Amino acid sequence: MRIFDPHIHMTSRTTDDYEAMHAAGVRAVVEPSFWLGQPRTSPASFFDYFDALLGWEPFRAAQYGIAHHCTIALNPKEANNPRCTPVLDALPRYLVKDGVVAVGEIGYDSMTPAEDTALAAQLQLAADHGLPALVHTPHRDKLTGLHRTVDVVRESNLPMERVLLDHLNETTVQHAKDSGCWLGFSVYPDTKMDEDRMVEILRTYGTEKVLVNSAADWGKSDPLKTRKVADAMLAAGFGEDDVDQVLWRNPVAFYGLSGRLRLDVPEAEGLHEGNSILRGGE
Amino acid sequence: MTQPPARTRDHVAAALPDDTARAWFDEALADAARAAKAPPTAPTSYIAHTWELRFAAAGRHCGHDNADAVRTLLLVEARAGLDTLTRLYQHGSAAERRAVLRALPALVEGPHAVHLVEDALRTSDTRLVRAAVGPYAAAHLDPHAWRHAVLKCLFTGVPLDAVARLAQRAAGDGELARMLTDYAAERTAAGRDVPDDLGRVLTLTGEEPKER
Ligand SMILES: [Zn+2]
């Protein structure tokens, strides 16, 4: 079984997770830019983070046989902090990088005017750079947020079929599907979806344009949720091909819209058994 | 001798996957040559010259196996100076940083770019460490930093074949021999293997392993 986790924050995870993910069948991940728990105070803090997503993290992933790409953006929450918003001016220099396969996570957190501005500006950046967009839908006031998100995307220069609406659930899936966007579901303990509800959604709405992710990060989360959904699908009577479509071919098709996806893992040049990560990074 | 030999424009063009990539490569080199002839006014921190955008995009247009060579040729064609090299390194992905390091011997006379090599040697990314220990490091790293670079290669598993002019710089280096001997002792005390490369470079120093 081959698995592509289209949304996971590996920066917050350990090498044990990489090892377990590989053992579970994960061969590719996309790491979206997001907030870090602790608020940032300047654009420079974003630059170090973006550099890690384009340097250190793909290197770390490659040690475990996992292809790593990222999405770059100013996240919705920090779009409200005037100390952070100047990072928008610097995004173009990151959006041209080979490892960047979308603009994201963008979208709404509290649905403020500052979030409106950042979302519209970054949808335009995606259109300008030939990139699709990963759009986070809000956790509070979710259905209203989804409607507003779809309206803004529709008014943008980015076609709906180049947009992935993420963190969907039973209440938002229908409207999201009607919009023509790709449909993302985060299977995350306690606050988002779980495996069995995910299987029900797949039964009801089908497997087309559906992506499932763990959204694992620094919170209580599980980087193996993708595999658990695959197992739940098989147990519920879905076939191997359905699993491959949802957990591999759909994410490959969506992020492949960037023309930058590279699924062969670059060999860690000149390494033998004792590499620096396995030994704690002298 | 031990870094991959610099590839010429013709070699790279022949290795590209198709005519689209070759056309892209030709245009990129032309952009870079124009920048070399008439350097535009200093870029703002965020807006790059056209050839610099191509420098970033080389992997997806030319294939990742060719990207290092394409990027290095672009830097040489643009006659990138120290300011440009430093900016491209600091704003670069790991792959872009590697190309800057590989281009240093062709573009920088003297030790002014040694801060870039030192930066790469502080990372734990073996692809950067490997690119850092080329001919530029051999010519310009001071003895202390150079010895630590050799030791870092042994620690991180970068083959010492990557270290340029290893034999010349190691010859007669008693301090390097001491560091290697101590490292071997530490490995042995911990019940771990001593890397094969260690004995080889110890021999190159011409010093006898000392009992301590
Ligand atoms: Zn996320």
Coordinates of C-alpha atoms and ligand atoms in Angstrom, one line a residue:
Chain A
M1 CA 0.0 0.0 0.0
R2 CA 1.4 3.4 -1.0
I3 CA 0.2 6.4 1.0
F4 CA 0.6 10.2 0.3
D5 CA -0.2 12.4 3.3
P6 CA -1.2 15.6 1.7
H7 CA -1.2 17.7 4.9
I8 CA 1.2 17.0 7.8
H9 CA 3.4 19.4 9.8
M10 CA 6.6 17.2 10.0
T11 CA 8.6 20.1 11.6
S12 CA 6.7 19.2 14.8
R13 CA 7.3 15.4 14.6
T14 CA 10.2 13.2 15.5
T15 CA 12.3 10.8 13.5
D16 CA 10.4 7.9 15.2
D17 CA 7.3 9.2 13.4
Y18 CA 9.1 9.2 10.0
E19 CA 10.2 5.6 10.7
A20 CA 6.7 4.6 11.7
M21 CA 5.1 6.4 8.7
H22 CA 7.4 4.6 6.3
A23 CA 6.6 1.3 7.8
A24 CA 2.9 2.1 7.4
G25 CA 3.3 2.8 3.7
V26 CA 3.8 6.6 3.6
R27 CA 6.0 7.5 0.7
A28 CA 5.2 11.1 0.2
V29 CA 4.1 14.1 2.3
V30 CA 3.2 17.7 1.8
E31 CA 3.9 20.1 4.7
P32 CA 1.8 23.2 4.6
S33 CA 3.1 26.4 6.2
F34 CA 1.1 27.2 9.3
W35 CA 1.4 28.7 12.7
L36 CA 3.6 27.2 15.3
G37 CA 1.6 27.4 18.5
Q38 CA 3.7 30.3 19.8
P39 CA 2.9 33.5 17.8
R40 CA 5.7 34.8 15.5
T41 CA 6.8 38.4 15.9
S42 CA 8.4 39.2 12.5
P43 CA 8.8 38.1 8.9
A44 CA 12.3 36.8 9.7
S45 CA 10.7 34.1 11.8
F46 CA 8.7 33.0 8.7
F47 CA 11.9 33.0 6.6
D48 CA 13.6 30.6 8.9
Y49 CA 10.5 28.4 8.8
F50 CA 10.2 28.5 5.0
D51 CA 14.0 27.7 4.7
A52 CA 13.5 24.6 6.9
L53 CA 10.5 23.5 4.8
L54 CA 12.8 23.8 1.7
G55 CA 16.0 22.5 3.2
W56 CA 16.2 20.6 6.4
E57 CA 12.8 18.9 6.4
P58 CA 13.1 17.3 2.9
F59 CA 16.5 16.1 3.9
R60 CA 15.2 14.6 7.1
A61 CA 12.3 12.9 5.2
A62 CA 14.6 11.5 2.5
Q63 CA 16.6 9.7 5.3
Y64 CA 13.4 7.6 5.8
G65 CA 12.5 7.1 2.1
I66 CA 9.8 9.8 2.1
A67 CA 9.4 12.5 -0.6
H68 CA 8.7 15.9 1.1
H69 CA 7.2 18.9 -0.6
C70 CA 5.7 22.0 1.0
T71 CA 3.2 24.8 0.6
I72 CA 4.1 28.4 1.4
A73 CA 1.8 31.2 2.8
L74 CA 1.0 33.6 5.5
N75 CA -1.5 31.6 7.6
P76 CA -5.0 33.0 8.4
K77 CA -4.4 33.5 12.2
E78 CA -1.2 35.5 11.7
A79 CA -2.7 37.4 8.9
N80 CA -4.2 39.4 11.7
N81 CA -0.9 40.4 13.2
P82 CA 0.6 43.6 11.6
R83 CA 4.0 42.5 12.7
C84 CA 3.7 39.4 10.4
T85 CA 1.8 40.7 7.4
P86 CA 5.0 42.2 5.6
V87 CA 5.9 38.5 4.9
L88 CA 3.3 38.7 2.1
D89 CA 5.8 40.9 0.1
A90 CA 8.5 38.2 0.4
L91 CA 6.3 35.3 -0.7
P92 CA 7.1 35.5 -4.4
R93 CA 10.7 34.6 -3.9
Y94 CA 9.6 31.4 -2.1
L95 CA 6.8 30.5 -4.5
V96 CA 9.3 30.0 -7.3
K97 CA 11.2 27.2 -5.5
D98 CA 11.2 23.7 -6.9
G99 CA 9.9 22.2 -3.6
V100 CA 6.8 24.4 -3.4
V101 CA 3.7 22.6 -4.8
A102 CA 0.9 25.1 -3.7
V103 CA 0.1 28.3 -1.9
G104 CA -1.2 27.4 1.6
E105 CA -2.5 27.1 4.1
I106 CA -4.6 30.2 3.4
G107 CA -8.2 30.8 4.3
Y108 CA -10.2 32.0 7.3
D109 CA -9.6 31.7 11.1
S110 CA -11.9 34.4 12.6
M111 CA -13.2 35.9 9.4
T112 CA -11.7 39.4 9.8
P113 CA -11.1 42.1 7.2
A114 CA -7.3 41.4 7.5
E115 CA -8.0 37.7 6.7
D116 CA -10.1 38.8 3.6
T117 CA -7.1 40.8 2.4
A118 CA -4.5 38.1 2.9
L119 CA -6.7 35.4 1.4
A120 CA -7.5 37.4 -1.8
A121 CA -3.9 38.5 -2.2
Q122 CA -2.6 34.9 -1.9
L123 CA -5.2 33.4 -4.2
Q124 CA -3.8 35.9 -6.8
L125 CA -0.2 34.9 -6.0
A126 CA -1.2 31.3 -6.7
A127 CA -2.7 32.3 -10.0
D128 CA 0.4 34.3 -10.9
H129 CA 2.8 31.5 -10.0
G130 CA 0.9 28.6 -11.7
L131 CA 0.3 27.0 -8.3
P132 CA -2.8 25.4 -6.8
A133 CA -4.0 26.6 -3.4
L134 CA -4.6 24.7 -0.2
V135 CA -7.4 26.5 1.7
H136 CA -8.0 25.8 5.3
T137 CA -11.6 26.2 6.4
P138 CA -12.3 27.6 9.8
H139 CA -13.0 25.6 12.9
R140 CA -15.4 28.1 14.5
D141 CA -18.6 29.1 12.7
K142 CA -17.6 26.5 10.1
L143 CA -20.5 26.4 7.7
T144 CA -20.7 30.2 7.4
G145 CA -16.9 30.2 7.0
L146 CA -17.1 27.6 4.2
H147 CA -19.7 29.6 2.3
R148 CA -17.6 32.7 2.6
T149 CA -14.4 30.9 1.5
V150 CA -16.1 29.5 -1.6
D151 CA -17.4 32.9 -2.5
V152 CA -13.9 34.5 -2.3
V153 CA -12.4 31.6 -4.2
R154 CA -15.0 32.0 -6.9
E155 CA -14.3 35.7 -7.3
S156 CA -10.5 35.1 -7.6
N157 CA -8.5 34.4 -10.7
L158 CA -7.8 30.9 -9.6
P159 CA -10.1 28.2 -11.1
M160 CA -12.1 26.2 -8.6
E161 CA -10.4 23.0 -9.8
R162 CA -7.1 24.3 -8.6
V163 CA -8.3 24.7 -5.0
L164 CA -8.3 22.2 -2.2
L165 CA -10.8 23.0 0.6
D166 CA -9.4 21.3 3.8
H167 CA -10.7 20.3 7.2
L168 CA -14.2 19.5 5.8
N169 CA -16.7 17.5 7.7
E170 CA -20.3 16.2 7.4
T171 CA -21.8 19.8 7.6
T172 CA -19.6 21.3 4.9
V173 CA -18.9 18.5 2.4
Q174 CA -21.9 19.0 0.2
H175 CA -21.4 22.7 -0.4
A176 CA -17.7 22.2 -0.9
K177 CA -18.4 19.4 -3.4
D178 CA -20.9 21.5 -5.3
S179 CA -18.2 24.2 -5.7
G180 CA -16.0 22.0 -7.9
C181 CA -13.0 22.3 -5.5
W182 CA -11.0 19.3 -4.3
L183 CA -12.2 18.0 -0.9
G184 CA -9.8 17.6 2.0
F185 CA -10.5 15.8 5.3
S186 CA -8.3 15.9 8.3
V187 CA -8.5 12.8 10.5
Y188 CA -7.4 14.2 13.8
P189 CA -8.2 12.9 17.3
D190 CA -11.0 14.7 19.2
T191 CA -11.4 17.8 17.1
K192 CA -11.8 16.9 13.4
M193 CA -12.8 13.7 11.6
D194 CA -12.3 10.1 12.7
E195 CA -11.8 7.0 10.6
D196 CA -15.3 5.7 10.7
R197 CA -16.9 9.0 10.0
M198 CA -14.5 9.3 7.1
V199 CA -15.5 6.0 5.7
E200 CA -19.2 7.1 5.9
I201 CA -18.4 10.3 4.0
L202 CA -16.6 8.2 1.3
R203 CA -19.7 6.0 1.0
T204 CA -22.0 8.9 0.6
Y205 CA -20.0 11.3 -1.5
G206 CA -17.7 8.9 -3.4
T207 CA -13.9 8.9 -3.7
E208 CA -13.5 11.3 -6.6
K209 CA -11.4 14.4 -5.7
V210 CA -11.3 13.4 -2.0
L211 CA -8.0 13.7 -0.1
V212 CA -7.5 12.4 3.4
N213 CA -4.7 13.7 5.7
S214 CA -3.5 13.4 9.3
A215 CA -2.8 17.1 9.8
A216 CA -0.5 15.9 12.5
D217 CA 1.3 18.7 14.2
W218 CA 2.3 19.8 17.7
G219 CA -1.2 19.1 19.0
K220 CA -2.7 15.7 20.1
S221 CA -2.5 14.1 16.6
D222 CA -1.5 10.9 14.9
P223 CA 0.8 10.8 11.8
L224 CA -0.5 7.3 11.0
K225 CA -4.1 8.3 10.6
T226 CA -3.9 8.0 6.8
R227 CA -3.0 4.4 7.1
K228 CA -5.8 3.9 9.7
V229 CA -8.3 5.3 7.2
A230 CA -7.0 3.0 4.5
D231 CA -7.5 0.0 6.8
A232 CA -11.0 1.2 7.8
M233 CA -11.9 1.6 4.1
L234 CA -10.8 -2.0 3.4
A235 CA -12.7 -3.3 6.4
A236 CA -15.8 -1.5 5.2
G237 CA -15.6 -3.2 1.8
F238 CA -13.8 -0.6 -0.3
G239 CA -11.3 -2.1 -2.8
E240 CA -7.6 -1.7 -3.0
D241 CA -8.1 0.6 -6.0
D242 CA -10.4 2.9 -4.0
V243 CA -7.8 3.2 -1.3
D244 CA -5.1 3.9 -3.8
Q245 CA -7.2 6.6 -5.4
V246 CA -7.9 8.4 -2.2
L247 CA -4.6 8.0 -0.5
W248 CA -2.2 8.2 -3.5
R249 CA -3.6 9.2 -6.9
N250 CA -5.9 12.1 -5.7
P251 CA -3.1 13.9 -3.8
V252 CA -0.7 13.2 -6.7
A253 CA -3.2 14.7 -9.2
F254 CA -3.9 17.7 -7.0
Y255 CA -0.4 18.7 -6.2
G256 CA 0.7 17.6 -9.6
L257 CA -1.1 20.6 -10.9
S258 CA 2.0 22.6 -9.8
G259 CA 4.2 20.7 -12.3
R260 CA 6.7 20.4 -9.5
L261 CA 5.9 17.1 -7.8
R262 CA 8.9 14.7 -7.6
L263 CA 8.0 11.4 -6.1
D264 CA 11.3 9.6 -6.4
V265 CA 13.1 10.2 -3.1
P266 CA 16.5 11.9 -3.8
E267 CA 19.1 9.5 -2.5
A268 CA 20.9 10.9 0.5
E269 CA 24.1 11.5 -1.1
G270 CA 27.1 9.6 0.2
L271 CA 25.6 8.4 3.4
H272 CA 26.3 5.2 5.0
E273 CA 24.9 3.6 8.1
G274 CA 25.8 6.3 10.6
N275 CA 24.2 9.4 9.4
S276 CA 23.8 12.5 11.5
I277 CA 20.1 12.3 12.1
L278 CA 20.0 8.8 13.3
R279 CA 22.9 9.7 15.6
G280 CA 21.4 12.9 16.9
G281 CA 23.0 15.6 14.7
E282 CA 26.5 16.4 15.9
Chain B
M1 CA 39.8 16.1 -7.7
T2 CA 37.0 14.5 -5.8
Q3 CA 34.0 16.7 -6.3
P4 CA 32.1 15.8 -9.5
P5 CA 34.0 17.5 -12.3
A6 CA 32.4 20.8 -13.5
R7 CA 30.2 20.1 -16.5
T8 CA 30.4 22.3 -19.6
R9 CA 27.5 23.9 -21.3
D10 CA 27.5 21.3 -24.1
H11 CA 27.6 18.4 -21.7
V12 CA 24.7 19.7 -19.7
A13 CA 22.7 20.5 -22.8
A14 CA 23.2 16.9 -24.0
A15 CA 22.0 15.5 -20.7
L16 CA 18.8 17.5 -20.7
P17 CA 15.6 15.5 -21.2
D18 CA 14.2 17.2 -24.3
D19 CA 14.2 20.2 -26.6
T20 CA 11.9 22.2 -24.3
A21 CA 14.4 21.9 -21.5
R22 CA 17.3 22.8 -23.9
A23 CA 15.4 25.9 -25.1
W24 CA 14.8 26.9 -21.5
F25 CA 18.4 26.4 -20.6
D26 CA 19.6 28.5 -23.6
E27 CA 17.3 31.3 -22.6
A28 CA 18.4 31.1 -19.0
L29 CA 22.1 31.4 -20.0
A30 CA 21.2 34.3 -22.2
D31 CA 19.5 36.1 -19.3
A32 CA 22.5 35.4 -17.1
A33 CA 24.9 36.7 -19.8
R34 CA 22.8 39.9 -20.2
A35 CA 23.0 40.4 -16.4
A36 CA 26.8 40.0 -16.5
K37 CA 27.2 42.6 -19.3
A38 CA 24.9 45.3 -17.9
P39 CA 24.3 44.6 -14.2
P40 CA 20.9 46.2 -13.5
T41 CA 20.5 48.4 -10.5
A42 CA 20.7 46.7 -7.2
P43 CA 17.6 44.5 -6.7
T44 CA 15.4 45.2 -3.7
S45 CA 15.5 42.5 -1.1
Y46 CA 12.5 40.7 -2.6
I47 CA 12.5 41.2 -6.3
A48 CA 15.0 39.0 -8.2
H49 CA 16.4 39.3 -11.7
T50 CA 15.0 37.0 -14.3
W51 CA 18.0 34.7 -14.3
E52 CA 17.7 34.4 -10.6
L53 CA 14.2 33.1 -11.0
R54 CA 15.5 30.6 -13.5
F55 CA 18.2 29.7 -11.0
A56 CA 15.5 28.8 -8.5
A57 CA 13.4 26.9 -11.1
A58 CA 16.2 24.8 -12.7
G59 CA 15.1 21.5 -11.1
R60 CA 11.6 21.3 -12.6
H61 CA 12.7 22.7 -16.0
C62 CA 15.9 20.7 -16.5
G63 CA 15.4 17.7 -14.3
H64 CA 16.7 17.4 -10.7
D65 CA 19.8 15.4 -11.7
N66 CA 20.9 18.3 -13.9
A67 CA 20.0 21.1 -11.6
D68 CA 23.3 21.5 -9.8
A69 CA 25.2 21.8 -13.1
V70 CA 22.7 24.1 -14.6
R71 CA 22.6 26.4 -11.6
T72 CA 26.4 26.5 -11.4
L73 CA 26.7 27.4 -15.1
L74 CA 24.1 30.2 -14.6
L75 CA 26.2 31.6 -11.7
V76 CA 29.3 31.6 -13.8
E77 CA 27.6 33.0 -16.9
A78 CA 26.1 35.9 -14.8
R79 CA 29.5 36.4 -13.2
A80 CA 27.8 36.5 -9.9
G81 CA 29.8 38.6 -7.4
L82 CA 30.1 38.1 -3.7
D83 CA 26.9 40.1 -2.8
T84 CA 24.8 38.1 -5.3
L85 CA 26.3 34.8 -4.2
T86 CA 25.6 35.6 -0.6
R87 CA 22.1 36.6 -1.3
L88 CA 21.3 33.6 -3.4
Y89 CA 22.8 31.3 -0.8
Q90 CA 20.9 33.0 2.1
H91 CA 17.6 32.9 0.1
G92 CA 18.2 29.5 -1.4
S93 CA 16.7 26.1 -0.9
A94 CA 19.2 23.4 0.0
A95 CA 19.7 22.6 -3.7
E96 CA 20.3 26.2 -4.6
R97 CA 22.8 26.6 -1.7
R98 CA 24.7 23.6 -3.0
A99 CA 25.1 25.2 -6.4
V100 CA 26.4 28.4 -4.9
L101 CA 29.0 26.4 -2.9
R102 CA 30.1 24.5 -6.0
A103 CA 30.5 27.7 -8.0
L104 CA 32.8 29.4 -5.5
P105 CA 36.1 28.3 -6.9
A106 CA 35.2 29.7 -10.3
L107 CA 33.8 33.0 -9.1
V108 CA 35.6 34.2 -5.9
E109 CA 39.3 34.9 -5.7
G110 CA 40.5 35.0 -2.1
P111 CA 38.8 34.1 1.1
H112 CA 35.9 36.5 1.1
A113 CA 33.2 33.8 0.6
V114 CA 34.5 31.6 3.3
H115 CA 31.5 32.6 5.5
L116 CA 29.2 30.6 3.1
V117 CA 31.4 27.5 3.5
E118 CA 31.4 27.9 7.3
D119 CA 27.6 28.3 7.3
A120 CA 27.2 25.0 5.3
L121 CA 29.6 23.2 7.6
R122 CA 27.4 24.2 10.6
T123 CA 24.4 22.4 9.1
S124 CA 23.6 18.7 9.5
D125 CA 22.6 18.4 5.9
T126 CA 25.2 16.1 4.4
R127 CA 24.4 17.3 0.9
L128 CA 25.6 20.8 2.0
V129 CA 28.5 19.5 4.0
R130 CA 29.7 17.6 1.0
A131 CA 29.4 20.6 -1.3
A132 CA 31.2 22.7 1.2
V133 CA 34.4 20.7 1.4
G134 CA 35.4 21.3 -2.3
P135 CA 38.4 23.2 -3.7
Y136 CA 37.3 26.5 -2.3
A137 CA 37.4 25.1 1.2
A138 CA 40.7 23.5 0.5
A139 CA 42.2 26.8 -0.6
H140 CA 40.7 29.1 2.1
L141 CA 39.5 27.3 5.2
D142 CA 41.9 28.0 8.1
P143 CA 43.5 24.9 9.7
H144 CA 41.2 24.7 12.7
A145 CA 38.0 25.0 10.6
W146 CA 39.4 22.6 8.0
R147 CA 40.2 19.9 10.6
H148 CA 36.7 20.2 12.0
A149 CA 35.3 19.9 8.5
V150 CA 37.2 16.6 8.0
L151 CA 36.0 15.4 11.4
K152 CA 32.4 16.4 10.6
C153 CA 32.6 14.3 7.4
L154 CA 33.6 11.3 9.5
F155 CA 30.8 12.0 12.0
T156 CA 28.1 12.5 9.5
G157 CA 29.1 9.8 7.0
V158 CA 30.2 12.0 4.1
P159 CA 32.9 10.0 2.3
L160 CA 36.3 11.7 2.6
D161 CA 36.6 11.4 -1.2
A162 CA 34.5 14.5 -1.2
V163 CA 37.2 16.6 0.5
A164 CA 39.3 18.4 -2.1
R165 CA 43.1 18.2 -1.7
L166 CA 42.8 15.9 1.3
A167 CA 46.2 14.4 0.9
Q168 CA 48.0 17.8 0.5
R169 CA 46.3 19.4 3.4
A170 CA 46.5 16.4 5.7
A171 CA 50.2 15.9 5.1
G172 CA 52.2 16.6 8.2
D173 CA 49.2 17.8 10.2
G174 CA 50.0 16.5 13.7
E175 CA 46.9 18.2 15.2
L176 CA 44.6 16.5 12.7
A177 CA 46.3 13.2 13.5
R178 CA 45.7 13.8 17.2
M179 CA 42.0 14.6 16.7
L180 CA 41.6 11.5 14.5
T181 CA 43.3 9.3 17.1
D182 CA 41.1 10.6 19.9
Y183 CA 38.0 10.1 17.9
A184 CA 39.0 6.5 17.1
A185 CA 39.6 6.0 20.8
E186 CA 36.2 7.4 21.7
R187 CA 34.5 5.1 19.1
T188 CA 36.4 2.1 20.4
A189 CA 35.6 2.8 24.0
A190 CA 31.9 2.9 23.1
G191 CA 32.2 -0.4 21.4
R192 CA 31.5 1.2 18.0
D193 CA 33.2 0.7 14.6
V194 CA 35.9 3.2 13.6
P195 CA 35.0 4.5 10.1
D196 CA 37.3 3.1 7.4
D197 CA 38.0 6.6 6.1
L198 CA 39.6 7.5 9.4
G199 CA 42.5 5.2 9.1
R200 CA 43.0 6.3 5.5
V201 CA 43.3 10.0 6.4
L202 CA 45.4 9.3 9.5
T203 CA 47.9 7.6 7.1
L204 CA 47.8 10.7 4.9
T205 CA 48.9 12.9 7.9
G206 CA 52.1 10.8 8.0
E207 CA 51.9 10.8 11.8
E208 CA 52.0 7.6 13.9
P209 CA 48.9 6.9 15.9
K210 CA 49.9 7.9 19.5
E211 CA 48.9 6.0 22.6
R212 CA 47.2 8.2 25.1
Ligands
ZN1 ZN -2.4 22.3 9.0

